[in-house]
Amino acid sequence: MATAAAVGVSLSAPIRTVPVAKAELLGRKPVRIGQMLPLQRMAAAAGRGRVVVVKGTQSSTPPDISEKVEESIKKAEEACAGDAVSGECAAAWDEVEELSAAASHAREALKANSDPLENYCKDNPEADECRTYDN
Amino acid sequence: MASCTIHTAPYSCSISRPAAKAFSLGFHQRHQQLIFFSSGRRSAVVCSAEKTVVIGLAADSGCGKSTFMRRLTSVFGGAAEPPRGGNPDSNTLISDTTTVICLDDYHSLDRTGRKEKGVTALDPRANDFDLMYEQVKAIKDGVAVEKPIYNHVTGLLDPPELIKPPKILVIEGLHPMYDSRVRDLLDFSIYLDISNEVKFAWKIQRDMAERGHSLESIKASIEARKPDFDAYIDPQKQYADAVIEVLPTQLIPDDDEGKVLRVRLIMKEGVKRFAPIYLFDEGSTISWIPCGRKLTCSYPGIKFFYGPETYFSNEVSVVEMDGKFDRLDELIYVESHLSNLSTKFYGEVTQQMLKHSDFPGSNNGTGLFQTIVGLKIRDLYEQIVAERAAASAAAAKV
C-alpha cells in the first residue's frame, strides 16, 4: 500500500499524502507555529481510517547549498559539544547562519528567475510585451 | 564646464589587499571639481557638482538583497541589479542612481580564517576597517575603486570588482557605523533593530524548509551569535539618525507568529537636512487608532503612537505603528494623516507600497517606515544637490 501510494495511484482506500515539517517526522514535539497548525489538523483528519503517507516538505534550495548547510550544522553541533561558549562554537554557528542566509537568497533567486517573461523583459524593457503603464 | 584638476592627494596605489592584486587608482568623474583662483594666490576652493552621497544601513540579514534595499532603490527609480558580466556571486547592486555595497566584502578573514581564529563575522577583528574607510572616502570623492568581493557561498575572498562613484552610495552590512572615520563619511545612517522574538520567528520561517535545520539548531545559532552581536553590532544604534525597531505586537496576546508587528521609527532630532515625520502636532504626544466610523479595519486593527523621547541620551521623535494593513484605503487614510513625509504628491507612500506589495512587510509598519525613510533619503539627496548648485553658482559670481 505504501509503495503504491508513493507512486500516486489511487486504490480502494483513498490515500492522502500529508507534507509534514521535519520536526514532526523526527517525532519531536511540534511547536505551535502558524504553519504547523493546519498540518496537525490535516494529519488528524487523515488518520481517521485512511492510509497516510508523509513526505518531507520540498525545499527549492539548490542541492549543493543545501548540503553545505546540513554539513555546517553537523560541524557546529560537534564543535559546541565540547565547549558551548568557546570562540570555535560561535564561529561554527555563525557559519551556519551565513550559509542559511545564502540558501534563502538562492531560493529567492530561483523563484525570481523562474518566470521567462520577467527574464525577457529585464533585458528588453522596450519590447511590446513588456510595456507597463504607470501613469 | 571647467576641466577637472586633481587637487587632493591621490590614493596611494600601494594598497595590497587580499588577492595580492594592486588596486588601480581609478578615474575622476567628468565635471567633478572646479578650482577657482582668487586675488592672484592659488586658493583651491572645491565646488563639487557631483560628490557622492553616502548612506549607511546597519542590518543583520545579509547584503544588498534585503527588502529595505529594494524599496530604497525603487524610491530613487529603477531596479537595482548585480553588476552585469562580473562575478555572479557579487554582493553589489547597481541601479541608475544608486550603488549598494555589502560591507561583508571588507572581511579581512575568510570563513576558514575565522574558524581557525574562532571569531564570528560580527567581530571587528574579522573586518578591515582601514580599507573600508579608504574606499568609501575614495568613492565619496569621486574616485573609482577596486573593491574585494566576499563570496558568501564559498566563504572565500574573490578577486576585486570595479566600483564607479554613483550619485548615491549605500553601504549595507553589520558595521557601517562601528568605525568613527567611516561614521563621519555618512550623510545619513539607519539601523534596523529586530527584537529577539521577531528574529526567532523570522528565522524559523526562513530555515524550517531546509533539511538539516531544526528548531534547536536555529535557536542555537541565534544564541551563539548573540554575545558578539550585543557587543559589537547593537551599540551602533546610538549613532544612527533613524532606527527602525521591530517588536512583537501588543494587540494579540501571546502572538508568536510574527505576522502582526509593532514597528517604531525612531528619528534623531537636529540632524541636518532631515525633518522627522510627525502625527497631527509636532512635539506633542499622540495616541491614535484610525479605525472607527470613517475607516473599518479587520482584526487586530491598527494603533499609532507619536511622541518625543530620549534614546541613548539623544533627543528623538518616535512614530510607532502596531497592526497591519488589510486594504488600500487603510493605507491611504494613514498616509493622509502623517506629516513631513517628503512625498512629491499625495499618495506617494501608498503607491510605493503597492508597487512592491509582494515584498515582506508590505502590510505592516516595516514596509511603511522603510518606504518613508527612502523618501526622506531622497529629500536629503535633493537638498544636498541644491545646496551644491547654489554654492557653485554663488562662487561663479565672485
Short mmCIF file of C-alpha atoms in Angstrom, two decimals:
data_model
loop_
_atom_site.label_atom_id
_atom_site.label_comp_id
_atom_site.label_asym_id
_atom_site.label_seq_id
_atom_site.Cartn_x
_atom_site.Cartn_y
_atom_site.Cartn_z
CA MET A 1 0.00 0.00 0.00
CA ALA A 2 2.69 2.41 0.94
CA THR A 3 4.63 1.92 -2.28
CA ALA A 4 1.54 2.36 -4.42
CA ALA A 5 0.73 5.49 -2.50
CA ALA A 6 4.20 6.85 -3.17
CA VAL A 7 3.58 6.48 -6.90
CA GLY A 8 0.26 8.28 -6.56
CA VAL A 9 -2.01 5.54 -7.83
CA SER A 10 -5.42 5.58 -6.23
CA LEU A 11 -6.61 2.36 -4.69
CA SER A 12 -9.77 1.44 -2.89
CA ALA A 13 -8.83 3.23 0.26
CA PRO A 14 -8.20 6.89 -0.59
CA ILE A 15 -4.68 7.77 0.25
CA ARG A 16 -3.62 11.22 1.17
CA THR A 17 -0.07 12.43 1.37
CA VAL A 18 0.50 14.94 4.04
CA PRO A 19 3.52 17.22 3.76
CA VAL A 20 4.79 17.40 7.27
CA ALA A 21 7.55 19.61 8.58
CA LYS A 22 10.69 17.86 9.61
CA ALA A 23 10.14 18.28 13.34
CA GLU A 24 7.13 16.02 13.25
CA LEU A 25 8.95 13.46 11.14
CA LEU A 26 11.59 13.06 13.79
CA GLY A 27 8.94 12.66 16.41
CA ARG A 28 9.85 15.90 18.13
CA LYS A 29 7.10 17.78 19.88
CA PRO A 30 5.61 20.06 17.26
CA VAL A 31 5.82 23.67 18.34
CA ARG A 32 2.80 25.88 17.97
CA ILE A 33 3.82 27.82 14.90
CA GLY A 34 1.40 29.16 12.33
CA GLN A 35 2.47 26.89 9.52
CA MET A 36 2.11 23.74 11.58
CA LEU A 37 -1.38 24.08 12.99
CA PRO A 38 -3.28 23.32 9.78
CA LEU A 39 -0.95 20.38 9.12
CA GLN A 40 -1.69 18.90 12.52
CA ARG A 41 -5.37 19.14 11.73
CA MET A 42 -4.83 17.55 8.36
CA ALA A 43 -2.82 14.73 9.85
CA ALA A 44 -5.53 14.12 12.42
CA ALA A 45 -8.23 14.09 9.75
CA ALA A 46 -6.18 11.85 7.52
CA GLY A 47 -5.61 9.46 10.39
CA ARG A 48 -9.27 8.64 10.67
CA GLY A 49 -9.33 5.31 8.87
CA ARG A 50 -7.21 6.34 5.93
CA VAL A 51 -3.71 5.48 4.90
CA VAL A 52 -1.42 8.43 5.32
CA VAL A 53 1.94 8.72 3.62
CA VAL A 54 4.10 11.50 4.88
CA LYS A 55 6.75 13.16 2.78
CA GLY A 56 9.19 15.85 3.82
CA THR A 57 8.44 19.40 2.74
CA GLN A 58 10.11 20.06 -0.58
CA SER A 59 12.75 22.76 -0.37
CA SER A 60 13.64 24.52 -3.57
CA THR A 61 17.18 25.33 -2.50
CA PRO A 62 19.88 24.25 -4.92
CA PRO A 63 21.21 20.93 -3.60
CA ASP A 64 24.83 21.99 -3.22
CA ILE A 65 24.00 24.86 -0.90
CA SER A 66 21.52 22.67 0.93
CA GLU A 67 24.26 20.12 1.54
CA LYS A 68 26.61 22.81 2.78
CA VAL A 69 24.00 23.97 5.28
CA GLU A 70 23.49 20.43 6.56
CA GLU A 71 27.21 19.84 6.91
CA SER A 72 27.80 23.11 8.68
CA ILE A 73 25.05 22.32 11.20
CA LYS A 74 26.61 18.95 11.97
CA LYS A 75 30.04 20.55 12.36
CA ALA A 76 28.62 23.24 14.60
CA GLU A 77 26.94 20.71 16.84
CA GLU A 78 30.21 18.83 17.14
CA ALA A 79 32.19 21.97 17.85
CA CYS A 80 29.83 23.00 20.60
CA ALA A 81 29.59 19.57 22.17
CA GLY A 82 32.88 20.25 23.88
CA ASP A 83 32.63 23.85 24.99
CA ALA A 84 29.43 25.75 24.41
CA VAL A 85 30.88 29.23 24.91
CA SER A 86 34.13 28.96 23.01
CA GLY A 87 35.03 31.06 20.02
CA GLU A 88 35.00 27.95 17.83
CA CYS A 89 31.41 27.22 18.76
CA ALA A 90 30.32 30.78 17.96
CA ALA A 91 32.25 30.78 14.68
CA ALA A 92 30.69 27.46 13.69
CA TRP A 93 27.13 28.66 14.31
CA ASP A 94 27.95 31.92 12.54
CA GLU A 95 28.89 29.86 9.53
CA VAL A 96 25.53 28.06 9.74
CA GLU A 97 23.77 31.43 9.80
CA GLU A 98 25.77 32.67 6.81
CA LEU A 99 25.02 29.56 4.78
CA SER A 100 21.34 29.62 5.72
CA ALA A 101 21.14 33.20 4.53
CA ALA A 102 22.89 32.24 1.30
CA ALA A 103 20.46 29.34 0.88
CA SER A 104 17.46 31.61 1.34
CA HIS A 105 18.86 34.08 -1.20
CA ALA A 106 19.43 31.23 -3.63
CA ARG A 107 15.83 30.13 -3.19
CA GLU A 108 14.61 33.64 -3.90
CA ALA A 109 16.85 33.92 -6.92
CA LEU A 110 15.43 30.66 -8.27
CA LYS A 111 11.91 31.94 -7.77
CA ALA A 112 12.79 35.24 -9.39
CA ASN A 113 14.34 33.57 -12.40
CA SER A 114 11.57 31.10 -12.94
CA ASP A 115 9.31 33.40 -14.96
CA PRO A 116 10.54 33.52 -18.58
CA LEU A 117 8.54 36.65 -19.34
CA GLU A 118 10.16 38.52 -16.44
CA ASN A 119 13.60 37.42 -17.58
CA TYR A 120 12.93 38.55 -21.14
CA CYS A 121 11.55 41.88 -20.00
CA LYS A 122 14.56 42.57 -17.81
CA ASP A 123 16.71 42.56 -20.90
CA ASN A 124 14.22 44.15 -23.28
CA PRO A 125 12.08 46.66 -21.41
CA GLU A 126 11.03 48.43 -24.62
CA ALA A 127 9.51 45.32 -26.17
CA ASP A 128 5.77 45.39 -26.68
CA GLU A 129 5.12 42.57 -24.26
CA CYS A 130 6.96 44.37 -21.53
CA ARG A 131 5.41 47.78 -21.63
CA THR A 132 3.91 48.93 -18.33
CA TYR A 133 1.61 51.85 -17.87
CA ASP A 134 2.31 53.54 -14.55
CA ASN A 135 0.62 56.82 -15.13
CA MET B 1 32.30 73.23 -17.75
CA ALA B 2 35.77 73.73 -16.41
CA SER B 3 38.21 70.93 -16.85
CA CYS B 4 38.93 68.63 -13.99
CA THR B 5 42.05 69.10 -11.98
CA ILE B 6 43.00 66.80 -9.20
CA HIS B 7 43.69 68.84 -6.14
CA THR B 8 43.62 66.28 -3.38
CA ALA B 9 46.43 63.84 -2.89
CA PRO B 10 45.56 60.78 -4.89
CA TYR B 11 45.13 57.49 -3.09
CA SER B 12 48.35 55.54 -2.98
CA CYS B 13 48.35 52.56 -5.29
CA SER B 14 50.35 50.54 -2.87
CA ILE B 15 47.38 49.10 -1.09
CA SER B 16 47.98 45.40 -1.15
CA ARG B 17 44.79 43.59 -0.45
CA PRO B 18 43.51 40.03 -0.41
CA ALA B 19 44.17 38.63 -3.85
CA ALA B 20 47.57 40.32 -3.77
CA LYS B 21 46.44 42.49 -6.61
CA ALA B 22 47.42 46.14 -6.68
CA PHE B 23 44.37 48.33 -6.94
CA SER B 24 44.10 50.70 -9.84
CA LEU B 25 43.84 54.35 -8.96
CA GLY B 26 40.65 54.87 -10.87
CA PHE B 27 39.46 57.95 -12.60
CA HIS B 28 37.63 61.12 -11.69
CA GLN B 29 34.16 61.78 -12.87
CA ARG B 30 33.83 64.35 -15.56
CA HIS B 31 32.98 67.87 -14.46
CA GLN B 32 33.55 66.83 -10.93
CA GLN B 33 35.64 69.56 -9.45
CA LEU B 34 36.16 73.21 -10.21
CA ILE B 35 39.08 75.24 -8.94
CA PHE B 36 38.91 78.97 -8.52
CA PHE B 37 41.78 81.38 -8.18
CA SER B 38 41.32 84.46 -6.10
CA SER B 39 43.50 87.55 -5.71
CA GLY B 40 46.42 86.06 -7.57
CA ARG B 41 47.07 83.45 -4.93
CA ARG B 42 46.26 79.86 -5.50
CA SER B 43 43.49 79.00 -3.16
CA ALA B 44 41.81 75.81 -4.12
CA VAL B 45 38.11 76.11 -3.46
CA VAL B 46 36.47 72.90 -4.37
CA CYS B 47 32.94 73.17 -5.62
CA SER B 48 31.98 69.61 -6.40
CA ALA B 49 28.91 69.45 -8.52
CA GLU B 50 28.53 65.73 -8.09
CA LYS B 51 30.01 64.42 -4.90
CA THR B 52 28.58 61.08 -3.89
CA VAL B 53 26.04 60.99 -1.09
CA VAL B 54 26.77 58.14 1.30
CA ILE B 55 24.08 56.34 3.29
CA GLY B 56 24.83 53.69 5.90
CA LEU B 57 22.46 50.86 6.77
CA ALA B 58 23.15 48.51 9.63
CA ALA B 59 21.26 45.23 9.29
CA ASP B 60 21.91 41.65 10.27
CA SER B 61 20.25 39.90 7.43
CA GLY B 62 22.59 39.71 4.51
CA CYS B 63 23.55 42.22 1.91
CA GLY B 64 22.03 44.20 -0.83
CA LYS B 65 19.24 41.80 -1.47
CA SER B 66 17.24 42.80 1.53
CA THR B 67 13.77 44.20 1.21
CA PHE B 68 14.85 47.55 2.58
CA MET B 69 17.40 47.93 -0.19
CA ARG B 70 14.91 47.07 -2.85
CA ARG B 71 12.43 49.60 -1.52
CA LEU B 72 15.10 52.25 -1.20
CA THR B 73 16.42 51.86 -4.71
CA SER B 74 12.87 51.78 -6.03
CA VAL B 75 12.15 55.20 -4.49
CA PHE B 76 15.04 56.60 -6.47
CA GLY B 77 13.76 54.92 -9.59
CA GLY B 78 14.91 51.82 -11.37
CA ALA B 79 15.60 48.36 -10.09
CA ALA B 80 18.99 47.61 -8.65
CA GLU B 81 20.72 44.68 -10.28
CA PRO B 82 24.00 42.90 -9.66
CA PRO B 83 26.71 44.20 -11.98
CA ARG B 84 26.42 42.57 -15.40
CA GLY B 85 29.25 40.46 -16.68
CA GLY B 86 31.03 40.37 -13.36
CA ASN B 87 31.34 37.80 -10.63
CA PRO B 88 27.92 36.12 -10.33
CA ASP B 89 28.35 35.92 -6.58
CA SER B 90 28.95 39.64 -6.24
CA ASN B 91 27.03 41.28 -3.43
CA THR B 92 26.89 44.67 -5.11
CA LEU B 93 23.70 46.12 -6.56
CA ILE B 94 23.72 48.87 -9.15
CA SER B 95 20.86 51.00 -10.44
CA ASP B 96 20.83 54.27 -12.39
CA THR B 97 21.40 56.48 -9.40
CA THR B 98 22.38 54.13 -6.61
CA THR B 99 25.06 51.61 -5.85
CA VAL B 100 24.69 49.32 -2.86
CA ILE B 101 27.86 47.88 -1.37
CA CYS B 102 27.87 45.00 1.03
CA LEU B 103 30.25 45.52 3.93
CA ASP B 104 30.92 41.79 4.12
CA ASP B 105 33.27 42.46 1.21
CA TYR B 106 35.63 44.06 3.73
CA HIS B 107 36.13 40.88 5.71
CA SER B 108 39.81 40.51 6.43
CA LEU B 109 39.38 36.84 7.30
CA ASP B 110 37.56 34.40 5.09
CA ARG B 111 35.45 31.60 6.52
CA THR B 112 38.40 29.27 7.11
CA GLY B 113 40.41 32.07 8.67
CA ARG B 114 37.58 32.90 11.04
CA LYS B 115 37.13 29.28 12.02
CA GLU B 116 40.84 28.98 12.82
CA LYS B 117 40.81 32.08 14.95
CA GLY B 118 37.45 31.24 16.48
CA VAL B 119 35.85 34.61 15.61
CA THR B 120 32.48 35.29 14.09
CA ALA B 121 31.90 37.68 11.20
CA LEU B 122 30.41 40.09 13.75
CA ASP B 123 33.78 40.53 15.44
CA PRO B 124 35.71 43.63 14.33
CA ARG B 125 38.84 41.51 14.11
CA ALA B 126 37.36 39.82 11.06
CA ASN B 127 36.92 43.11 9.19
CA ASP B 128 39.33 45.54 7.58
CA PHE B 129 38.09 48.96 8.67
CA ASP B 130 41.08 50.78 7.21
CA LEU B 131 40.27 49.55 3.73
CA MET B 132 36.58 50.26 4.27
CA TYR B 133 37.36 53.85 5.24
CA GLU B 134 39.80 54.41 2.37
CA GLN B 135 37.47 53.06 -0.27
CA VAL B 136 34.30 54.76 0.96
CA LYS B 137 36.23 58.03 1.16
CA ALA B 138 37.56 57.50 -2.34
CA ILE B 139 34.12 56.84 -3.77
CA LYS B 140 32.74 59.85 -1.92
CA ASP B 141 35.42 62.00 -3.53
CA GLY B 142 34.66 60.63 -6.96
CA VAL B 143 37.43 58.08 -7.39
CA ALA B 144 36.55 54.60 -8.61
CA VAL B 145 37.89 51.75 -6.53
CA GLU B 146 38.60 48.07 -6.89
CA LYS B 147 36.59 46.57 -4.11
CA PRO B 148 37.16 43.00 -2.93
CA ILE B 149 34.31 40.53 -3.13
CA TYR B 150 33.39 38.18 -0.32
CA ASN B 151 31.69 35.13 -1.75
CA HIS B 152 29.00 34.02 0.69
CA VAL B 153 28.61 30.62 -0.94
CA THR B 154 32.25 29.52 -0.92
CA GLY B 155 33.28 31.67 2.02
CA LEU B 156 36.35 32.95 0.16
CA LEU B 157 37.55 36.38 -0.84
CA ASP B 158 37.23 36.68 -4.62
CA PRO B 159 39.19 39.00 -6.95
CA PRO B 160 38.03 42.61 -6.71
CA GLU B 161 35.46 44.37 -8.89
CA LEU B 162 35.48 47.96 -10.09
CA ILE B 163 33.04 50.29 -8.36
CA LYS B 164 32.46 53.62 -10.07
CA PRO B 165 31.23 56.51 -7.93
CA PRO B 166 27.46 56.75 -8.18
CA LYS B 167 25.19 59.61 -7.21
CA ILE B 168 24.16 57.73 -4.09
CA LEU B 169 26.24 55.09 -2.37
CA VAL B 170 24.61 52.85 0.21
CA ILE B 171 26.83 50.77 2.44
CA GLU B 172 24.91 47.95 3.98
CA GLY B 173 26.15 45.43 6.48
CA LEU B 174 26.98 44.71 10.07
CA HIS B 175 29.42 47.54 10.83
CA PRO B 176 28.69 50.71 8.86
CA MET B 177 28.82 52.85 11.99
CA TYR B 178 31.36 50.93 14.01
CA ASP B 179 34.45 52.80 12.84
CA SER B 180 34.31 56.51 13.70
CA ARG B 181 36.05 57.57 10.48
CA VAL B 182 33.51 55.74 8.34
CA ARG B 183 30.73 57.15 10.50
CA ASP B 184 31.85 60.69 9.70
CA LEU B 185 31.62 59.99 5.99
CA LEU B 186 27.95 59.04 6.21
CA ASP B 187 25.40 61.64 5.20
CA PHE B 188 22.64 59.59 6.79
CA SER B 189 22.59 56.38 8.78
CA ILE B 190 19.89 53.85 9.55
CA TYR B 191 19.85 50.94 11.98
CA LEU B 192 17.39 48.10 11.58
CA ASP B 193 16.74 46.75 15.05
CA ILE B 194 14.86 43.46 15.09
CA SER B 195 13.90 42.23 18.54
CA ASN B 196 14.88 38.72 19.58
CA GLU B 197 11.38 37.24 19.43
CA VAL B 198 10.72 38.58 15.95
CA LYS B 199 14.18 37.50 14.77
CA PHE B 200 13.48 34.00 16.04
CA ALA B 201 10.10 33.85 14.30
CA TRP B 202 11.56 35.10 11.01
CA LYS B 203 14.48 32.72 11.11
CA ILE B 204 12.15 29.83 11.75
CA GLN B 205 10.14 30.79 8.68
CA ARG B 206 13.29 31.13 6.64
CA ASP B 207 15.09 27.99 7.74
CA MET B 208 12.49 25.37 8.61
CA ALA B 209 12.24 24.31 4.99
CA GLU B 210 15.92 23.43 4.98
CA ARG B 211 16.98 19.84 5.52
CA GLY B 212 19.28 19.64 8.49
CA HIS B 213 17.73 22.56 10.32
CA SER B 214 15.56 22.06 13.33
CA LEU B 215 14.13 24.34 15.95
CA GLU B 216 17.09 23.58 18.19
CA SER B 217 19.68 24.39 15.56
CA ILE B 218 18.02 27.69 14.71
CA LYS B 219 17.85 28.60 18.38
CA ALA B 220 21.46 27.56 18.96
CA SER B 221 22.60 29.63 16.01
CA ILE B 222 20.93 32.76 17.34
CA GLU B 223 22.20 32.17 20.88
CA ALA B 224 25.77 31.58 19.77
CA ARG B 225 25.91 34.83 17.82
CA LYS B 226 24.21 36.88 20.49
CA PRO B 227 27.27 37.81 22.63
CA ASP B 228 29.18 39.18 19.65
CA PHE B 229 26.06 40.84 18.31
CA ASP B 230 25.38 42.61 21.60
CA ALA B 231 28.99 43.64 21.99
CA TYR B 232 29.77 44.94 18.52
CA ILE B 233 26.66 45.48 16.42
CA ASP B 234 24.00 46.62 18.86
CA PRO B 235 25.91 49.68 20.17
CA GLN B 236 25.77 51.22 16.70
CA LYS B 237 22.13 52.06 17.43
CA GLN B 238 23.10 55.18 19.32
CA TYR B 239 24.85 56.70 16.31
CA ALA B 240 22.07 56.11 13.80
CA ASP B 241 19.99 59.04 12.54
CA ALA B 242 16.99 56.74 12.19
CA VAL B 243 16.30 53.43 13.89
CA ILE B 244 13.56 51.10 12.74
CA GLU B 245 12.73 48.90 15.70
CA VAL B 246 10.63 45.78 15.06
CA LEU B 247 8.90 44.30 18.07
CA PRO B 248 6.19 41.72 18.67
CA THR B 249 2.68 43.10 18.55
CA GLN B 250 0.87 44.21 21.66
CA LEU B 251 -2.53 43.80 20.04
CA ILE B 252 -2.59 40.00 20.07
CA PRO B 253 -1.75 38.34 23.37
CA ASP B 254 0.89 35.60 23.14
CA ASP B 255 1.46 36.01 19.43
CA ASP B 256 4.47 34.04 18.23
CA GLU B 257 3.90 34.01 14.50
CA GLY B 258 5.42 37.40 13.88
CA LYS B 259 2.85 38.25 11.23
CA VAL B 260 1.47 41.29 13.06
CA LEU B 261 4.25 43.57 14.20
CA ARG B 262 4.80 46.65 16.26
CA VAL B 263 7.26 48.86 14.44
CA ARG B 264 8.81 52.03 15.80
CA LEU B 265 10.53 54.65 13.71
CA ILE B 266 12.95 56.47 15.99
CA MET B 267 14.23 59.67 14.41
CA LYS B 268 17.02 61.75 15.84
CA GLU B 269 16.27 65.43 16.28
CA GLY B 270 18.59 68.06 14.95
CA VAL B 271 20.01 66.03 12.08
CA LYS B 272 20.97 68.23 9.15
CA ARG B 273 18.54 68.07 6.22
CA PHE B 274 16.29 65.55 7.98
CA ALA B 275 12.91 66.66 9.28
CA PRO B 276 11.28 63.87 11.33
CA ILE B 277 7.76 62.87 10.36
CA TYR B 278 5.01 63.55 12.83
CA LEU B 279 1.38 62.89 13.55
CA PHE B 280 -1.01 65.83 13.89
CA ASP B 281 1.09 68.13 16.06
CA GLU B 282 4.84 68.18 16.10
CA GLY B 283 6.35 67.77 19.54
CA SER B 284 3.26 66.57 21.34
CA THR B 285 2.35 63.02 22.33
CA ILE B 286 -0.40 61.42 20.30
CA SER B 287 -2.11 58.08 20.59
CA TRP B 288 -4.20 57.31 17.54
CA ILE B 289 -6.47 54.48 16.49
CA PRO B 290 -7.55 55.23 12.91
CA CYS B 291 -10.22 52.50 12.86
CA GLY B 292 -13.65 53.80 13.74
CA ARG B 293 -16.52 55.44 11.97
CA LYS B 294 -14.69 56.62 8.88
CA LEU B 295 -12.44 53.61 8.49
CA THR B 296 -13.26 49.98 9.22
CA CYS B 297 -10.35 47.69 9.94
CA SER B 298 -10.29 43.95 10.42
CA TYR B 299 -8.81 42.23 13.49
CA PRO B 300 -6.49 43.17 15.14
CA GLY B 301 -6.76 46.72 13.83
CA ILE B 302 -4.14 49.44 13.73
CA LYS B 303 -2.75 51.58 16.52
CA PHE B 304 -0.45 54.56 16.16
CA PHE B 305 1.66 56.42 18.64
CA TYR B 306 3.77 59.56 18.23
CA GLY B 307 5.83 61.39 20.76
CA PRO B 308 9.17 62.84 21.78
CA GLU B 309 11.51 60.56 23.69
CA THR B 310 15.08 60.15 24.76
CA TYR B 311 17.10 57.39 23.14
CA PHE B 312 20.65 56.76 24.35
CA SER B 313 20.78 60.34 25.62
CA ASN B 314 19.70 61.76 22.25
CA GLU B 315 16.50 63.72 21.67
CA VAL B 316 14.32 61.71 19.32
CA SER B 317 10.82 61.63 17.89
CA VAL B 318 9.13 58.28 17.67
CA VAL B 319 6.31 57.24 15.37
CA GLU B 320 5.01 53.78 16.16
CA MET B 321 2.59 51.54 14.29
CA ASP B 322 1.14 48.35 15.70
CA GLY B 323 -1.06 46.17 13.50
CA LYS B 324 -1.37 45.51 9.84
CA PHE B 325 -2.94 46.97 6.72
CA ASP B 326 -5.57 44.89 5.02
CA ARG B 327 -6.85 47.27 2.43
CA LEU B 328 -5.68 50.08 0.27
CA ASP B 329 -7.93 52.65 1.88
CA GLU B 330 -6.40 51.99 5.31
CA LEU B 331 -3.01 52.80 3.89
CA ILE B 332 -4.06 55.98 2.15
CA TYR B 333 -6.02 57.08 5.23
CA VAL B 334 -2.94 56.68 7.41
CA GLU B 335 -0.73 58.44 4.89
CA SER B 336 -3.06 61.42 4.70
CA HIS B 337 -2.71 61.99 8.44
CA LEU B 338 1.09 61.78 8.66
CA SER B 339 3.08 64.97 8.12
CA ASN B 340 6.54 65.83 6.86
CA LEU B 341 6.68 62.75 4.69
CA SER B 342 8.66 64.47 1.90
CA THR B 343 6.40 62.99 -0.74
CA LYS B 344 6.19 64.69 -4.11
CA PHE B 345 2.48 64.08 -4.44
CA TYR B 346 -0.40 62.91 -2.30
CA GLY B 347 -0.44 59.13 -2.07
CA GLU B 348 3.18 58.55 -3.00
CA VAL B 349 3.84 56.36 0.04
CA THR B 350 0.81 54.23 -0.80
CA GLN B 351 1.88 54.00 -4.40
CA GLN B 352 5.36 52.82 -3.44
CA MET B 353 3.94 50.25 -1.03
CA LEU B 354 1.60 48.93 -3.70
CA LYS B 355 4.38 48.75 -6.24
CA HIS B 356 6.03 46.18 -4.03
CA SER B 357 3.06 44.51 -2.43
CA ASP B 358 4.78 41.14 -2.77
CA PHE B 359 7.70 42.22 -0.57
CA PRO B 360 7.60 41.05 3.02
CA GLY B 361 6.34 43.73 5.40
CA SER B 362 4.15 45.41 2.81
CA ASN B 363 1.16 45.21 5.06
CA ASN B 364 2.71 46.49 8.26
CA GLY B 365 4.93 49.14 9.75
CA THR B 366 8.18 47.68 8.41
CA GLY B 367 7.22 48.36 4.80
CA LEU B 368 5.63 51.68 5.69
CA PHE B 369 8.60 53.06 7.60
CA GLN B 370 11.16 51.68 5.18
CA THR B 371 9.35 53.44 2.36
CA ILE B 372 9.13 56.66 4.35
CA VAL B 373 12.84 56.54 5.20
CA GLY B 374 13.51 56.02 1.50
CA LEU B 375 11.58 59.20 0.71
CA LYS B 376 13.45 61.06 3.43
CA ILE B 377 16.74 59.99 1.92
CA ARG B 378 15.60 61.16 -1.49
CA ASP B 379 14.73 64.51 0.07
CA LEU B 380 18.14 64.68 1.75
CA TYR B 381 19.86 63.94 -1.54
CA GLU B 382 17.93 66.63 -3.36
CA GLN B 383 18.75 69.14 -0.65
CA ILE B 384 22.46 68.36 -0.97
CA VAL B 385 22.33 68.72 -4.74
CA ALA B 386 20.50 72.03 -4.44
CA GLU B 387 23.00 73.32 -1.88
CA ARG B 388 25.90 72.42 -4.09
CA ALA B 389 24.32 74.02 -7.12
CA ALA B 390 23.68 77.18 -5.13
CA ALA B 391 27.22 77.19 -3.76
CA SER B 392 28.80 76.86 -7.19
CA ALA B 393 26.50 79.49 -8.63
CA ALA B 394 27.45 81.88 -5.82
CA ALA B 395 31.14 81.13 -6.26
CA ALA B 396 30.89 81.68 -10.01
CA LYS B 397 29.56 85.18 -9.41
CA VAL B 398 32.53 86.12 -7.22
#
